[in-house]
Amino acid sequence: FFFFFFFSFTTTLDNMAGMPGAMKEVNPINDDAKAIADQVKAEVETKTGSKYDTYNATHFATQVVNGTNYFIKVDVGSGKAVHVRAHRAFSGEVTLHSVQADKATGDDLTYF
């Protein structure tokens, strides 16, 4: 019984990654995600209280919701990073949702 339950549960979790609403896999940055990161840079600086001379988006993941959430890792220099969550509505409007500061460039990009 335990094996069946465990197998069913882990198989369900593995399959959720491809479902709408689940965060997709992390990939190297593309032009679309880079443009979104660049578009919200000033708001990111305001939220973190920092001015970034270095601001290079390196990785991203998406989540399909009522539009698309973008989770973006941004290298801000000296081995540091910020994780940015922005939303692009179906209309094309981009809004900053939240920021995780005090990250290292080696930190995994995860749902937040």
PDB file of N, CA and C in Angstrom:
ATOM      1  N   PHE A   1       0.824  -1.193   0.000  1.00  0.00           N
ATOM      2  CA  PHE A   1       0.000   0.000   0.000  1.00  0.00           C
ATOM      3  C   PHE A   1       0.871   1.262   0.000  1.00  0.00           C
ATOM      4  N   PHE A   2       1.864   1.311   0.884  1.00  0.00           N
ATOM      5  CA  PHE A   2       2.716   2.498   0.962  1.00  0.00           C
ATOM      6  C   PHE A   2       3.414   2.753  -0.367  1.00  0.00           C
ATOM      7  N   PHE A   3       3.951   1.705  -0.979  1.00  0.00           N
ATOM      8  CA  PHE A   3       4.650   1.879  -2.252  1.00  0.00           C
ATOM      9  C   PHE A   3       3.702   2.447  -3.297  1.00  0.00           C
ATOM     10  N   PHE A   4       2.502   1.909  -3.386  1.00  0.00           N
ATOM     11  CA  PHE A   4       1.541   2.400  -4.371  1.00  0.00           C
ATOM     12  C   PHE A   4       1.214   3.867  -4.110  1.00  0.00           C
ATOM     13  N   PHE A   5       0.954   4.219  -2.856  1.00  0.00           N
ATOM     14  CA  PHE A   5       0.642   5.609  -2.503  1.00  0.00           C
ATOM     15  C   PHE A   5       1.812   6.529  -2.852  1.00  0.00           C
ATOM     16  N   PHE A   6       3.027   6.137  -2.449  1.00  0.00           N
ATOM     17  CA  PHE A   6       4.206   6.958  -2.707  1.00  0.00           C
ATOM     18  C   PHE A   6       4.418   7.119  -4.203  1.00  0.00           C
ATOM     19  N   PHE A   7       4.333   6.040  -4.972  1.00  0.00           N
ATOM     20  CA  PHE A   7       4.517   6.094  -6.423  1.00  0.00           C
ATOM     21  C   PHE A   7       3.467   6.986  -7.062  1.00  0.00           C
ATOM     22  N   SER A   8       2.225   6.836  -6.645  1.00  0.00           N
ATOM     23  CA  SER A   8       1.154   7.663  -7.205  1.00  0.00           C
ATOM     24  C   SER A   8       1.365   9.139  -6.883  1.00  0.00           C
ATOM     25  N   PHE A   9       1.754   9.424  -5.654  1.00  0.00           N
ATOM     26  CA  PHE A   9       1.965  10.804  -5.227  1.00  0.00           C
ATOM     27  C   PHE A   9       3.120  11.435  -5.995  1.00  0.00           C
ATOM     28  N   THR A  10       4.263  10.744  -6.108  1.00  0.00           N
ATOM     29  CA  THR A  10       5.413  11.327  -6.801  1.00  0.00           C
ATOM     30  C   THR A  10       5.153  11.438  -8.287  1.00  0.00           C
ATOM     31  N   THR A  11       4.431  10.504  -8.868  1.00  0.00           N
ATOM     32  CA  THR A  11       4.089  10.600 -10.282  1.00  0.00           C
ATOM     33  C   THR A  11       3.188  11.803 -10.517  1.00  0.00           C
ATOM     34  N   THR A  12       2.246  12.023  -9.628  1.00  0.00           N
ATOM     35  CA  THR A  12       1.366  13.185  -9.745  1.00  0.00           C
ATOM     36  C   THR A  12       2.165  14.474  -9.656  1.00  0.00           C
ATOM     37  N   LEU A  13       3.107  14.564  -8.717  1.00  0.00           N
ATOM     38  CA  LEU A  13       3.933  15.769  -8.599  1.00  0.00           C
ATOM     39  C   LEU A  13       4.776  15.982  -9.848  1.00  0.00           C
ATOM     40  N   ASP A  14       5.351  14.918 -10.395  1.00  0.00           N
ATOM     41  CA  ASP A  14       6.152  15.032 -11.612  1.00  0.00           C
ATOM     42  C   ASP A  14       5.313  15.540 -12.772  1.00  0.00           C
ATOM     43  N   ASN A  15       4.088  15.093 -12.883  1.00  0.00           N
ATOM     44  CA  ASN A  15       3.228  15.491 -13.986  1.00  0.00           C
ATOM     45  C   ASN A  15       2.687  16.900 -13.838  1.00  0.00           C
ATOM     46  N   MET A  16       2.653  17.433 -12.616  1.00  0.00           N
ATOM     47  CA  MET A  16       2.123  18.770 -12.394  1.00  0.00           C
ATOM     48  C   MET A  16       2.965  19.845 -13.061  1.00  0.00           C
ATOM     49  N   ALA A  17       4.244  19.588 -13.305  1.00  0.00           N
ATOM     50  CA  ALA A  17       5.120  20.597 -13.890  1.00  0.00           C
ATOM     51  C   ALA A  17       4.638  21.026 -15.269  1.00  0.00           C
ATOM     52  N   GLY A  18       3.924  20.167 -15.981  1.00  0.00           N
ATOM     53  CA  GLY A  18       3.446  20.504 -17.308  1.00  0.00           C
ATOM     54  C   GLY A  18       2.037  21.056 -17.338  1.00  0.00           C
ATOM     55  N   MET A  19       1.389  21.153 -16.193  1.00  0.00           N
ATOM     56  CA  MET A  19       0.010  21.599 -16.143  1.00  0.00           C
ATOM     57  C   MET A  19      -0.067  23.122 -16.096  1.00  0.00           C
ATOM     58  N   PRO A  20      -1.136  23.687 -16.671  1.00  0.00           N
ATOM     59  CA  PRO A  20      -1.334  25.129 -16.502  1.00  0.00           C
ATOM     60  C   PRO A  20      -1.423  25.445 -15.016  1.00  0.00           C
ATOM     61  N   GLY A  21      -0.827  26.552 -14.618  1.00  0.00           N
ATOM     62  CA  GLY A  21      -0.830  26.941 -13.224  1.00  0.00           C
ATOM     63  C   GLY A  21       0.424  26.525 -12.482  1.00  0.00           C
ATOM     64  N   ALA A  22       1.159  25.562 -12.997  1.00  0.00           N
ATOM     65  CA  ALA A  22       2.400  25.130 -12.353  1.00  0.00           C
ATOM     66  C   ALA A  22       3.576  25.901 -12.942  1.00  0.00           C
ATOM     67  N   MET A  23       4.575  26.177 -12.106  1.00  0.00           N
ATOM     68  CA  MET A  23       5.780  26.841 -12.594  1.00  0.00           C
ATOM     69  C   MET A  23       6.533  25.868 -13.498  1.00  0.00           C
ATOM     70  N   LYS A  24       6.897  26.345 -14.668  1.00  0.00           N
ATOM     71  CA  LYS A  24       7.633  25.520 -15.625  1.00  0.00           C
ATOM     72  C   LYS A  24       9.097  25.438 -15.221  1.00  0.00           C
ATOM     73  N   GLU A  25       9.876  24.667 -15.966  1.00  0.00           N
ATOM     74  CA  GLU A  25      11.294  24.489 -15.645  1.00  0.00           C
ATOM     75  C   GLU A  25      12.080  25.781 -15.879  1.00  0.00           C
ATOM     76  N   VAL A  26      13.174  25.904 -15.165  1.00  0.00           N
ATOM     77  CA  VAL A  26      14.057  27.063 -15.290  1.00  0.00           C
ATOM     78  C   VAL A  26      14.932  26.886 -16.524  1.00  0.00           C
ATOM     79  N   ASN A  27      15.023  27.953 -17.318  1.00  0.00           N
ATOM     80  CA  ASN A  27      15.805  27.940 -18.556  1.00  0.00           C
ATOM     81  C   ASN A  27      16.733  29.143 -18.609  1.00  0.00           C
ATOM     82  N   PRO A  28      17.760  29.072 -19.456  1.00  0.00           N
ATOM     83  CA  PRO A  28      18.574  30.270 -19.696  1.00  0.00           C
ATOM     84  C   PRO A  28      17.681  31.379 -20.254  1.00  0.00           C
ATOM     85  N   ILE A  29      18.054  32.601 -19.975  1.00  0.00           N
ATOM     86  CA  ILE A  29      17.243  33.752 -20.360  1.00  0.00           C
ATOM     87  C   ILE A  29      17.020  33.798 -21.873  1.00  0.00           C
ATOM     88  N   ASN A  30      15.853  34.277 -22.276  1.00  0.00           N
ATOM     89  CA  ASN A  30      15.578  34.521 -23.691  1.00  0.00           C
ATOM     90  C   ASN A  30      15.244  36.009 -23.844  1.00  0.00           C
ATOM     91  N   ASP A  31      15.073  36.459 -25.074  1.00  0.00           N
ATOM     92  CA  ASP A  31      14.845  37.885 -25.329  1.00  0.00           C
ATOM     93  C   ASP A  31      13.573  38.395 -24.665  1.00  0.00           C
ATOM     94  N   ASP A  32      12.527  37.588 -24.665  1.00  0.00           N
ATOM     95  CA  ASP A  32      11.249  37.987 -24.084  1.00  0.00           C
ATOM     96  C   ASP A  32      11.383  38.222 -22.579  1.00  0.00           C
ATOM     97  N   ALA A  33      11.954  37.267 -21.867  1.00  0.00           N
ATOM     98  CA  ALA A  33      12.108  37.390 -20.418  1.00  0.00           C
ATOM     99  C   ALA A  33      13.095  38.501 -20.060  1.00  0.00           C
ATOM    100  N   LYS A  34      14.148  38.669 -20.865  1.00  0.00           N
ATOM    101  CA  LYS A  34      15.107  39.751 -20.634  1.00  0.00           C
ATOM    102  C   LYS A  34      14.417  41.107 -20.751  1.00  0.00           C
ATOM    103  N   ALA A  35      13.558  41.251 -21.750  1.00  0.00           N
ATOM    104  CA  ALA A  35      12.839  42.517 -21.938  1.00  0.00           C
ATOM    105  C   ALA A  35      11.941  42.820 -20.736  1.00  0.00           C
ATOM    106  N   ILE A  36      11.312  41.797 -20.179  1.00  0.00           N
ATOM    107  CA  ILE A  36      10.458  41.992 -19.009  1.00  0.00           C
ATOM    108  C   ILE A  36      11.305  42.405 -17.806  1.00  0.00           C
ATOM    109  N   ALA A  37      12.436  41.729 -17.593  1.00  0.00           N
ATOM    110  CA  ALA A  37      13.322  42.098 -16.491  1.00  0.00           C
ATOM    111  C   ALA A  37      13.784  43.546 -16.634  1.00  0.00           C
ATOM    112  N   ASP A  38      14.156  43.934 -17.843  1.00  0.00           N
ATOM    113  CA  ASP A  38      14.609  45.308 -18.084  1.00  0.00           C
ATOM    114  C   ASP A  38      13.485  46.310 -17.853  1.00  0.00           C
ATOM    115  N   GLN A  39      12.285  45.932 -18.215  1.00  0.00           N
ATOM    116  CA  GLN A  39      11.134  46.824 -18.077  1.00  0.00           C
ATOM    117  C   GLN A  39      10.815  47.149 -16.613  1.00  0.00           C
ATOM    118  N   VAL A  40      11.069  46.210 -15.714  1.00  0.00           N
ATOM    119  CA  VAL A  40      10.732  46.428 -14.299  1.00  0.00           C
ATOM    120  C   VAL A  40      11.943  46.816 -13.452  1.00  0.00           C
ATOM    121  N   LYS A  41      13.092  47.067 -14.080  1.00  0.00           N
ATOM    122  CA  LYS A  41      14.325  47.361 -13.332  1.00  0.00           C
ATOM    123  C   LYS A  41      14.144  48.510 -12.343  1.00  0.00           C
ATOM    124  N   ALA A  42      13.578  49.626 -12.776  1.00  0.00           N
ATOM    125  CA  ALA A  42      13.425  50.785 -11.879  1.00  0.00           C
ATOM    126  C   ALA A  42      12.577  50.423 -10.658  1.00  0.00           C
ATOM    127  N   GLU A  43      11.523  49.642 -10.847  1.00  0.00           N
ATOM    128  CA  GLU A  43      10.679  49.224  -9.727  1.00  0.00           C
ATOM    129  C   GLU A  43      11.427  48.269  -8.800  1.00  0.00           C
ATOM    130  N   VAL A  44      12.261  47.394  -9.381  1.00  0.00           N
ATOM    131  CA  VAL A  44      13.074  46.481  -8.581  1.00  0.00           C
ATOM    132  C   VAL A  44      14.027  47.298  -7.703  1.00  0.00           C
ATOM    133  N   GLU A  45      14.660  48.308  -8.276  1.00  0.00           N
ATOM    134  CA  GLU A  45      15.573  49.159  -7.519  1.00  0.00           C
ATOM    135  C   GLU A  45      14.840  49.889  -6.393  1.00  0.00           C
ATOM    136  N   THR A  46      13.641  50.345  -6.660  1.00  0.00           N
ATOM    137  CA  THR A  46      12.838  51.014  -5.637  1.00  0.00           C
ATOM    138  C   THR A  46      12.494  50.061  -4.504  1.00  0.00           C
ATOM    139  N   LYS A  47      12.039  48.856  -4.849  1.00  0.00           N
ATOM    140  CA  LYS A  47      11.645  47.869  -3.820  1.00  0.00           C
ATOM    141  C   LYS A  47      12.828  47.416  -2.971  1.00  0.00           C
ATOM    142  N   THR A  48      14.008  47.289  -3.592  1.00  0.00           N
ATOM    143  CA  THR A  48      15.169  46.801  -2.850  1.00  0.00           C
ATOM    144  C   THR A  48      15.957  47.935  -2.206  1.00  0.00           C
ATOM    145  N   GLY A  49      15.699  49.176  -2.634  1.00  0.00           N
ATOM    146  CA  GLY A  49      16.441  50.308  -2.101  1.00  0.00           C
ATOM    147  C   GLY A  49      17.878  50.360  -2.594  1.00  0.00           C
ATOM    148  N   SER A  50      18.148  49.722  -3.731  1.00  0.00           N
ATOM    149  CA  SER A  50      19.500  49.673  -4.295  1.00  0.00           C
ATOM    150  C   SER A  50      19.491  50.132  -5.740  1.00  0.00           C
ATOM    151  N   LYS A  51      20.603  50.707  -6.159  1.00  0.00           N
ATOM    152  CA  LYS A  51      20.807  51.073  -7.562  1.00  0.00           C
ATOM    153  C   LYS A  51      21.765  50.042  -8.146  1.00  0.00           C
ATOM    154  N   TYR A  52      21.368  49.390  -9.236  1.00  0.00           N
ATOM    155  CA  TYR A  52      22.178  48.320  -9.817  1.00  0.00           C
ATOM    156  C   TYR A  52      22.881  48.789 -11.085  1.00  0.00           C
ATOM    157  N   ASP A  53      24.219  48.914 -10.996  1.00  0.00           N
ATOM    158  CA  ASP A  53      25.009  49.211 -12.191  1.00  0.00           C
ATOM    159  C   ASP A  53      25.068  47.971 -13.081  1.00  0.00           C
ATOM    160  N   THR A  54      25.128  46.807 -12.440  1.00  0.00           N
ATOM    161  CA  THR A  54      25.056  45.526 -13.148  1.00  0.00           C
ATOM    162  C   THR A  54      23.654  44.984 -12.941  1.00  0.00           C
ATOM    163  N   TYR A  55      22.992  44.617 -14.029  1.00  0.00           N
ATOM    164  CA  TYR A  55      21.615  44.088 -13.971  1.00  0.00           C
ATOM    165  C   TYR A  55      21.427  43.212 -15.204  1.00  0.00           C
ATOM    166  N   ASN A  56      21.859  41.956 -15.075  1.00  0.00           N
ATOM    167  CA  ASN A  56      21.834  41.024 -16.207  1.00  0.00           C
ATOM    168  C   ASN A  56      20.968  39.815 -15.890  1.00  0.00           C
ATOM    169  N   ALA A  57      19.824  39.722 -16.542  1.00  0.00           N
ATOM    170  CA  ALA A  57      18.954  38.565 -16.365  1.00  0.00           C
ATOM    171  C   ALA A  57      19.669  37.336 -16.931  1.00  0.00           C
ATOM    172  N   THR A  58      19.663  36.236 -16.156  1.00  0.00           N
ATOM    173  CA  THR A  58      20.391  35.040 -16.578  1.00  0.00           C
ATOM    174  C   THR A  58      19.512  33.815 -16.783  1.00  0.00           C
ATOM    175  N   HIS A  59      18.456  33.670 -15.990  1.00  0.00           N
ATOM    176  CA  HIS A  59      17.581  32.499 -16.061  1.00  0.00           C
ATOM    177  C   HIS A  59      16.148  32.920 -15.795  1.00  0.00           C
ATOM    178  N   PHE A  60      15.208  32.084 -16.256  1.00  0.00           N
ATOM    179  CA  PHE A  60      13.798  32.393 -16.018  1.00  0.00           C
ATOM    180  C   PHE A  60      12.954  31.134 -16.059  1.00  0.00           C
ATOM    181  N   ALA A  61      11.779  31.268 -15.483  1.00  0.00           N
ATOM    182  CA  ALA A  61      10.741  30.239 -15.574  1.00  0.00           C
ATOM    183  C   ALA A  61       9.419  30.981 -15.689  1.00  0.00           C
ATOM    184  N   THR A  62       8.418  30.298 -16.211  1.00  0.00           N
ATOM    185  CA  THR A  62       7.111  30.926 -16.357  1.00  0.00           C
ATOM    186  C   THR A  62       6.044  30.091 -15.660  1.00  0.00           C
ATOM    187  N   GLN A  63       4.921  30.747 -15.434  1.00  0.00           N
ATOM    188  CA  GLN A  63       3.735  30.103 -14.868  1.00  0.00           C
ATOM    189  C   GLN A  63       2.540  30.711 -15.590  1.00  0.00           C
ATOM    190  N   VAL A  64       1.778  29.870 -16.257  1.00  0.00           N
ATOM    191  CA  VAL A  64       0.599  30.351 -16.970  1.00  0.00           C
ATOM    192  C   VAL A  64      -0.543  30.491 -15.978  1.00  0.00           C
ATOM    193  N   VAL A  65      -1.030  31.710 -15.860  1.00  0.00           N
ATOM    194  CA  VAL A  65      -2.163  32.028 -14.993  1.00  0.00           C
ATOM    195  C   VAL A  65      -3.094  32.883 -15.844  1.00  0.00           C
ATOM    196  N   ASN A  66      -3.662  33.932 -15.313  1.00  0.00           N
ATOM    197  CA  ASN A  66      -4.443  34.868 -16.113  1.00  0.00           C
ATOM    198  C   ASN A  66      -3.444  35.807 -16.782  1.00  0.00           C
ATOM    199  N   GLY A  67      -2.722  35.278 -17.744  1.00  0.00           N
ATOM    200  CA  GLY A  67      -1.544  35.894 -18.338  1.00  0.00           C
ATOM    201  C   GLY A  67      -0.376  34.981 -17.996  1.00  0.00           C
ATOM    202  N   THR A  68       0.808  35.558 -17.817  1.00  0.00           N
ATOM    203  CA  THR A  68       1.987  34.753 -17.506  1.00  0.00           C
ATOM    204  C   THR A  68       2.799  35.412 -16.406  1.00  0.00           C
ATOM    205  N   ASN A  69       3.129  34.624 -15.376  1.00  0.00           N
ATOM    206  CA  ASN A  69       4.084  35.071 -14.367  1.00  0.00           C
ATOM    207  C   ASN A  69       5.475  34.695 -14.851  1.00  0.00           C
ATOM    208  N   TYR A  70       6.406  35.621 -14.714  1.00  0.00           N
ATOM    209  CA  TYR A  70       7.811  35.382 -15.041  1.00  0.00           C
ATOM    210  C   TYR A  70       8.614  35.429 -13.756  1.00  0.00           C
ATOM    211  N   PHE A  71       9.357  34.373 -13.499  1.00  0.00           N
ATOM    212  CA  PHE A  71      10.296  34.301 -12.383  1.00  0.00           C
ATOM    213  C   PHE A  71      11.673  34.443 -13.023  1.00  0.00           C
ATOM    214  N   ILE A  72      12.399  35.501 -12.679  1.00  0.00           N
ATOM    215  CA  ILE A  72      13.626  35.828 -13.392  1.00  0.00           C
ATOM    216  C   ILE A  72      14.766  36.026 -12.394  1.00  0.00           C
ATOM    217  N   LYS A  73      15.882  35.334 -12.645  1.00  0.00           N
ATOM    218  CA  LYS A  73      17.090  35.531 -11.849  1.00  0.00           C
ATOM    219  C   LYS A  73      17.908  36.612 -12.529  1.00  0.00           C
ATOM    220  N   VAL A  74      18.286  37.640 -11.757  1.00  0.00           N
ATOM    221  CA  VAL A  74      19.058  38.756 -12.294  1.00  0.00           C
ATOM    222  C   VAL A  74      20.367  38.864 -11.526  1.00  0.00           C
ATOM    223  N   ASP A  75      21.477  38.764 -12.252  1.00  0.00           N
ATOM    224  CA  ASP A  75      22.810  38.948 -11.680  1.00  0.00           C
ATOM    225  C   ASP A  75      23.011  40.443 -11.471  1.00  0.00           C
ATOM    226  N   VAL A  76      23.286  40.846 -10.230  1.00  0.00           N
ATOM    227  CA  VAL A  76      23.495  42.267  -9.929  1.00  0.00           C
ATOM    228  C   VAL A  76      24.943  42.553  -9.537  1.00  0.00           C
ATOM    229  N   GLY A  77      25.833  41.643  -9.848  1.00  0.00           N
ATOM    230  CA  GLY A  77      27.257  41.846  -9.625  1.00  0.00           C
ATOM    231  C   GLY A  77      27.755  41.300  -8.298  1.00  0.00           C
ATOM    232  N   SER A  78      29.070  41.081  -8.243  1.00  0.00           N
ATOM    233  CA  SER A  78      29.751  40.614  -7.027  1.00  0.00           C
ATOM    234  C   SER A  78      29.176  39.318  -6.476  1.00  0.00           C
ATOM    235  N   GLY A  79      28.715  38.437  -7.363  1.00  0.00           N
ATOM    236  CA  GLY A  79      28.159  37.158  -6.938  1.00  0.00           C
ATOM    237  C   GLY A  79      26.763  37.243  -6.363  1.00  0.00           C
ATOM    238  N   LYS A  80      26.147  38.424  -6.441  1.00  0.00           N
ATOM    239  CA  LYS A  80      24.808  38.614  -5.884  1.00  0.00           C
ATOM    240  C   LYS A  80      23.755  38.599  -6.990  1.00  0.00           C
ATOM    241  N   ALA A  81      22.537  38.288  -6.580  1.00  0.00           N
ATOM    242  CA  ALA A  81      21.417  38.245  -7.526  1.00  0.00           C
ATOM    243  C   ALA A  81      20.151  38.698  -6.826  1.00  0.00           C
ATOM    244  N   VAL A  82      19.180  39.087  -7.628  1.00  0.00           N
ATOM    245  CA  VAL A  82      17.818  39.297  -7.146  1.00  0.00           C
ATOM    246  C   VAL A  82      16.922  38.393  -7.976  1.00  0.00           C
ATOM    247  N   HIS A  83      15.878  37.890  -7.363  1.00  0.00           N
ATOM    248  CA  HIS A  83      14.878  37.097  -8.071  1.00  0.00           C
ATOM    249  C   HIS A  83      13.649  37.973  -8.220  1.00  0.00           C
ATOM    250  N   VAL A  84      13.203  38.103  -9.446  1.00  0.00           N
ATOM    251  CA  VAL A  84      12.114  39.007  -9.797  1.00  0.00           C
ATOM    252  C   VAL A  84      10.913  38.193 -10.243  1.00  0.00           C
ATOM    253  N   ARG A  85       9.750  38.565  -9.746  1.00  0.00           N
ATOM    254  CA  ARG A  85       8.503  37.961 -10.222  1.00  0.00           C
ATOM    255  C   ARG A  85       7.673  39.078 -10.845  1.00  0.00           C
ATOM    256  N   ALA A  86       7.439  38.953 -12.140  1.00  0.00           N
ATOM    257  CA  ALA A  86       6.649  39.940 -12.868  1.00  0.00           C
ATOM    258  C   ALA A  86       5.509  39.231 -13.582  1.00  0.00           C
ATOM    259  N   HIS A  87       4.450  39.953 -13.838  1.00  0.00           N
ATOM    260  CA  HIS A  87       3.288  39.388 -14.506  1.00  0.00           C
ATOM    261  C   HIS A  87       3.034  40.137 -15.808  1.00  0.00           C
ATOM    262  N   ARG A  88       2.841  39.372 -16.880  1.00  0.00           N
ATOM    263  CA  ARG A  88       2.432  39.972 -18.148  1.00  0.00           C
ATOM    264  C   ARG A  88       1.016  39.505 -18.440  1.00  0.00           C
ATOM    265  N   ALA A  89       0.103  40.477 -18.475  1.00  0.00           N
ATOM    266  CA  ALA A  89      -1.296  40.182 -18.769  1.00  0.00           C
ATOM    267  C   ALA A  89      -1.452  39.843 -20.241  1.00  0.00           C
ATOM    268  N   PHE A  90      -2.578  39.245 -20.583  1.00  0.00           N
ATOM    269  CA  PHE A  90      -2.843  38.929 -21.986  1.00  0.00           C
ATOM    270  C   PHE A  90      -2.836  40.184 -22.842  1.00  0.00           C
ATOM    271  N   SER A  91      -3.142  41.340 -22.237  1.00  0.00           N
ATOM    272  CA  SER A  91      -3.137  42.611 -22.967  1.00  0.00           C
ATOM    273  C   SER A  91      -1.717  43.094 -23.268  1.00  0.00           C
ATOM    274  N   GLY A  92      -0.709  42.491 -22.598  1.00  0.00           N
ATOM    275  CA  GLY A  92       0.680  42.894 -22.791  1.00  0.00           C
ATOM    276  C   GLY A  92       1.219  43.736 -21.653  1.00  0.00           C
ATOM    277  N   GLU A  93       0.344  44.212 -20.763  1.00  0.00           N
ATOM    278  CA  GLU A  93       0.793  45.034 -19.636  1.00  0.00           C
ATOM    279  C   GLU A  93       1.661  44.207 -18.687  1.00  0.00           C
ATOM    280  N   VAL A  94       2.814  44.767 -18.301  1.00  0.00           N
ATOM    281  CA  VAL A  94       3.744  44.096 -17.397  1.00  0.00           C
ATOM    282  C   VAL A  94       3.746  44.820 -16.059  1.00  0.00           C
ATOM    283  N   THR A  95       3.603  44.044 -14.972  1.00  0.00           N
ATOM    284  CA  THR A  95       3.660  44.610 -13.629  1.00  0.00           C
ATOM    285  C   THR A  95       4.617  43.793 -12.774  1.00  0.00           C
ATOM    286  N   LEU A  96       5.322  44.481 -11.889  1.00  0.00           N
ATOM    287  CA  LEU A  96       6.186  43.803 -10.935  1.00  0.00           C
ATOM    288  C   LEU A  96       5.325  43.262  -9.804  1.00  0.00           C
ATOM    289  N   HIS A  97       5.498  41.994  -9.493  1.00  0.00           N
ATOM    290  CA  HIS A  97       4.740  41.372  -8.405  1.00  0.00           C
ATOM    291  C   HIS A  97       5.545  41.402  -7.114  1.00  0.00           C
ATOM    292  N   SER A  98       6.772  40.874  -7.157  1.00  0.00           N
ATOM    293  CA  SER A  98       7.595  40.827  -5.957  1.00  0.00           C
ATOM    294  C   SER A  98       9.060  40.614  -6.325  1.00  0.00           C
ATOM    295  N   VAL A  99       9.913  40.831  -5.331  1.00  0.00           N
ATOM    296  CA  VAL A  99      11.359  40.705  -5.512  1.00  0.00           C
ATOM    297  C   VAL A  99      11.938  39.986  -4.307  1.00  0.00           C
ATOM    298  N   GLN A 100      12.872  39.091  -4.565  1.00  0.00           N
ATOM    299  CA  GLN A 100      13.655  38.486  -3.490  1.00  0.00           C
ATOM    300  C   GLN A 100      15.078  39.006  -3.626  1.00  0.00           C
ATOM    301  N   ALA A 101      15.505  39.819  -2.670  1.00  0.00           N
ATOM    302  CA  ALA A 101      16.865  40.356  -2.686  1.00  0.00           C
ATOM    303  C   ALA A 101      17.759  39.441  -1.851  1.00  0.00           C
ATOM    304  N   ASP A 102      19.006  39.801  -1.738  1.00  0.00           N
ATOM    305  CA  ASP A 102      19.961  39.041  -0.924  1.00  0.00           C
ATOM    306  C   ASP A 102      20.098  37.594  -1.379  1.00  0.00           C
ATOM    307  N   LYS A 103      20.064  37.397  -2.679  1.00  0.00           N
ATOM    308  CA  LYS A 103      20.298  36.078  -3.253  1.00  0.00           C
ATOM    309  C   LYS A 103      21.717  36.035  -3.813  1.00  0.00           C
ATOM    310  N   ALA A 104      22.254  34.844  -3.970  1.00  0.00           N
ATOM    311  CA  ALA A 104      23.547  34.637  -4.624  1.00  0.00           C
ATOM    312  C   ALA A 104      23.284  34.127  -6.034  1.00  0.00           C
ATOM    313  N   THR A 105      24.231  34.356  -6.940  1.00  0.00           N
ATOM    314  CA  THR A 105      24.038  33.919  -8.324  1.00  0.00           C
ATOM    315  C   THR A 105      23.876  32.402  -8.416  1.00  0.00           C
ATOM    316  N   GLY A 106      24.378  31.675  -7.442  1.00  0.00           N
ATOM    317  CA  GLY A 106      24.238  30.212  -7.451  1.00  0.00           C
ATOM    318  C   GLY A 106      22.945  29.691  -6.858  1.00  0.00           C
ATOM    319  N   ASP A 107      22.131  30.572  -6.278  1.00  0.00           N
ATOM    320  CA  ASP A 107      20.857  30.146  -5.681  1.00  0.00           C
ATOM    321  C   ASP A 107      19.874  29.708  -6.752  1.00  0.00           C
ATOM    322  N   ASP A 108      19.146  28.639  -6.468  1.00  0.00           N
ATOM    323  CA  ASP A 108      18.117  28.164  -7.404  1.00  0.00           C
ATOM    324  C   ASP A 108      16.976  29.149  -7.489  1.00  0.00           C
ATOM    325  N   LEU A 109      16.434  29.270  -8.677  1.00  0.00           N
ATOM    326  CA  LEU A 109      15.225  30.084  -8.912  1.00  0.00           C
ATOM    327  C   LEU A 109      14.037  29.179  -8.647  1.00  0.00           C
ATOM    328  N   THR A 110      13.230  29.542  -7.646  1.00  0.00           N
ATOM    329  CA  THR A 110      12.081  28.733  -7.262  1.00  0.00           C
ATOM    330  C   THR A 110      10.833  29.616  -7.192  1.00  0.00           C
ATOM    331  N   TYR A 111       9.697  28.977  -7.055  1.00  0.00           N
ATOM    332  CA  TYR A 111       8.429  29.693  -6.935  1.00  0.00           C
ATOM    333  C   TYR A 111       8.432  30.554  -5.677  1.00  0.00           C
ATOM    334  N   PHE A 112       7.956  31.763  -5.807  1.00  0.00           N
ATOM    335  CA  PHE A 112       7.761  32.639  -4.638  1.00  0.00           C
ATOM    336  C   PHE A 112       6.625  33.605  -4.897  1.00  0.00           C
TER     337      PHE A 112
END
